[in-house]
Amino acid sequence: MKLSKIFSDEEKKRIVDAIAKIESTSSAEVRVHIESKCPASPVDNAVRAFSKLKMHKTRDKNGVLLYIAVNSKKCAIVGDEGINKNVDKNFWDLCCEKMLLSFKNNNYCQGIVDALGMAGVELTKHFPIREDDTNELSNEISFGK
């Protein structure tokens, strides 16, 4: 099955809407990247995807990537410099743990949406929306191999 077909259109919309909700109250830029397998470190793969998606090019260095390898049931969340100065890595680990609980039941969409909800609260606290805010990165889900 093609990786982009893992989610129904309705599930994709729920994820994109959750990203848009975060970005309506925060200047942070959030993306979700999905791959099939992750034989190595999910953090290494997340960093690679972060770079490939040019997430480091935001004005305030406040991009966040949720990386998910569905068949491997692995995830990682990585942030840019501005994020890492303000949000503790332990917080992202908690978000991943929440996702992984849902992944065990093959409920990927709900796990991602729940983690995005947690992230939104934290990101809004540290990066409130600015009057001159623009959407610098696509909210669409990115699919790898």
Short mmCIF file of C-alpha atoms in Angstrom, two decimals:
data_model
loop_
_atom_site.label_atom_id
_atom_site.label_comp_id
_atom_site.label_asym_id
_atom_site.label_seq_id
_atom_site.Cartn_x
_atom_site.Cartn_y
_atom_site.Cartn_z
CA MET A 1 0.00 0.00 0.00
CA LYS A 2 1.21 3.49 -0.84
CA LEU A 3 2.33 5.30 2.31
CA SER A 4 0.02 8.28 1.73
CA LYS A 5 -2.94 5.86 1.81
CA ILE A 6 -2.29 4.87 5.43
CA PHE A 7 -4.62 7.69 6.46
CA SER A 8 -8.09 8.29 5.09
CA ASP A 9 -8.82 11.74 3.68
CA GLU A 10 -10.76 12.49 6.87
CA GLU A 11 -7.79 11.48 9.05
CA LYS A 12 -5.40 13.61 6.99
CA LYS A 13 -7.77 16.54 7.43
CA ARG A 14 -7.88 15.99 11.22
CA ILE A 15 -4.08 16.11 11.37
CA VAL A 16 -3.78 19.18 9.13
CA ASP A 17 -6.55 20.90 11.12
CA ALA A 18 -4.69 20.15 14.37
CA ILE A 19 -1.57 21.80 12.91
CA ALA A 20 -3.61 24.81 11.76
CA LYS A 21 -5.11 25.11 15.25
CA ILE A 22 -1.63 25.31 16.79
CA GLU A 23 -0.54 27.89 14.25
CA SER A 24 -3.64 30.01 14.91
CA THR A 25 -2.43 30.67 18.47
CA SER A 26 1.34 30.25 18.10
CA SER A 27 4.01 31.60 15.77
CA ALA A 28 5.64 28.15 15.74
CA GLU A 29 5.66 26.20 12.48
CA VAL A 30 4.66 22.55 12.80
CA ARG A 31 4.92 19.68 10.31
CA VAL A 32 4.21 15.96 10.43
CA HIS A 33 6.43 13.61 8.43
CA ILE A 34 5.47 9.96 7.92
CA GLU A 35 7.77 7.16 6.81
CA SER A 36 7.18 3.44 6.61
CA LYS A 37 10.19 2.04 8.44
CA CYS A 38 12.92 3.33 10.69
CA PRO A 39 15.63 0.69 11.11
CA ALA A 40 17.91 3.12 12.96
CA SER A 41 17.35 6.03 15.32
CA PRO A 42 14.06 7.90 14.86
CA VAL A 43 15.77 11.08 16.08
CA ASP A 44 18.40 10.81 13.32
CA ASN A 45 15.68 10.28 10.73
CA ALA A 46 13.68 13.19 12.15
CA VAL A 47 16.71 15.50 11.93
CA ARG A 48 17.27 14.42 8.32
CA ALA A 49 13.61 15.04 7.43
CA PHE A 50 13.68 18.40 9.27
CA SER A 51 16.54 19.50 7.04
CA LYS A 52 15.01 18.08 3.84
CA LEU A 53 11.75 19.93 4.55
CA LYS A 54 13.77 23.15 5.07
CA MET A 55 12.22 23.64 8.48
CA HIS A 56 15.31 25.51 9.67
CA LYS A 57 14.40 28.45 7.43
CA THR A 58 11.71 29.96 9.66
CA ARG A 59 12.17 33.55 10.79
CA ASP A 60 12.18 32.76 14.50
CA LYS A 61 13.85 29.33 14.29
CA ASN A 62 10.69 27.86 15.78
CA GLY A 63 9.91 24.91 13.54
CA VAL A 64 8.82 21.59 15.07
CA LEU A 65 8.67 18.25 13.26
CA LEU A 66 6.72 15.20 14.40
CA TYR A 67 8.40 12.22 12.75
CA ILE A 68 6.53 8.92 12.63
CA ALA A 69 7.64 5.56 11.18
CA VAL A 70 4.34 3.69 11.06
CA ASN A 71 5.48 0.12 10.39
CA SER A 72 8.30 0.40 12.92
CA LYS A 73 5.99 2.10 15.44
CA LYS A 74 8.67 4.69 16.22
CA CYS A 75 8.49 8.44 16.55
CA ALA A 76 10.58 11.48 17.41
CA ILE A 77 9.91 15.17 17.73
CA VAL A 78 12.63 17.66 16.87
CA GLY A 79 12.68 21.43 17.04
CA ASP A 80 14.82 24.22 15.70
CA GLU A 81 17.13 26.41 17.80
CA GLY A 82 14.39 28.69 19.12
CA ILE A 83 12.27 25.73 20.15
CA ASN A 84 15.14 23.93 21.87
CA LYS A 85 15.97 27.03 23.94
CA ASN A 86 12.42 27.16 25.31
CA VAL A 87 10.93 23.67 25.31
CA ASP A 88 12.60 20.88 27.27
CA LYS A 89 13.38 17.65 25.41
CA ASN A 90 11.52 15.74 28.12
CA PHE A 91 8.31 17.41 26.98
CA TRP A 92 8.77 16.05 23.45
CA ASP A 93 9.51 12.62 24.91
CA LEU A 94 6.14 12.75 26.72
CA CYS A 95 4.40 13.66 23.46
CA CYS A 96 6.08 10.68 21.77
CA GLU A 97 5.04 8.36 24.57
CA LYS A 98 1.44 9.49 24.09
CA MET A 99 1.67 8.77 20.37
CA LEU A 100 3.26 5.37 20.92
CA LEU A 101 0.39 4.30 23.20
CA SER A 102 -2.04 4.93 20.35
CA PHE A 103 0.28 3.34 17.79
CA LYS A 104 0.22 0.08 19.74
CA ASN A 105 -3.49 -0.08 18.87
CA ASN A 106 -2.80 1.00 15.25
CA ASN A 107 -4.56 4.30 15.95
CA TYR A 108 -2.01 6.56 14.30
CA CYS A 109 -4.28 9.49 13.56
CA GLN A 110 -5.54 9.85 17.14
CA GLY A 111 -2.03 9.53 18.54
CA ILE A 112 -0.73 12.26 16.25
CA VAL A 113 -3.69 14.56 16.94
CA ASP A 114 -3.30 14.05 20.71
CA ALA A 115 0.43 14.82 20.55
CA LEU A 116 -0.26 17.90 18.44
CA GLY A 117 -2.77 19.05 21.06
CA MET A 118 -0.16 18.74 23.80
CA ALA A 119 2.42 20.51 21.64
CA GLY A 120 0.01 23.33 20.85
CA VAL A 121 -0.43 24.26 24.50
CA GLU A 122 3.32 24.35 25.07
CA LEU A 123 4.14 26.19 21.85
CA THR A 124 1.50 28.85 22.46
CA LYS A 125 3.00 29.46 25.92
CA HIS A 126 6.51 30.04 24.51
CA PHE A 127 5.68 31.34 21.03
CA PRO A 128 2.39 33.24 21.09
CA ILE A 129 0.99 34.35 17.76
CA ARG A 130 2.47 37.61 16.51
CA GLU A 131 0.57 40.34 14.74
CA ASP A 132 2.85 40.00 11.70
CA ASP A 133 2.82 36.18 11.73
CA THR A 134 2.69 34.34 8.42
CA ASN A 135 2.41 30.64 7.63
CA GLU A 136 5.99 29.94 6.58
CA LEU A 137 5.70 26.18 6.05
CA SER A 138 3.03 23.95 4.58
CA ASN A 139 0.66 22.31 7.05
CA GLU A 140 0.26 19.28 4.79
CA ILE A 141 1.55 15.91 5.93
CA SER A 142 4.87 14.99 4.36
CA PHE A 143 5.40 11.38 3.28
CA GLY A 144 8.80 9.74 2.87
CA LYS A 145 9.71 6.16 2.05
#
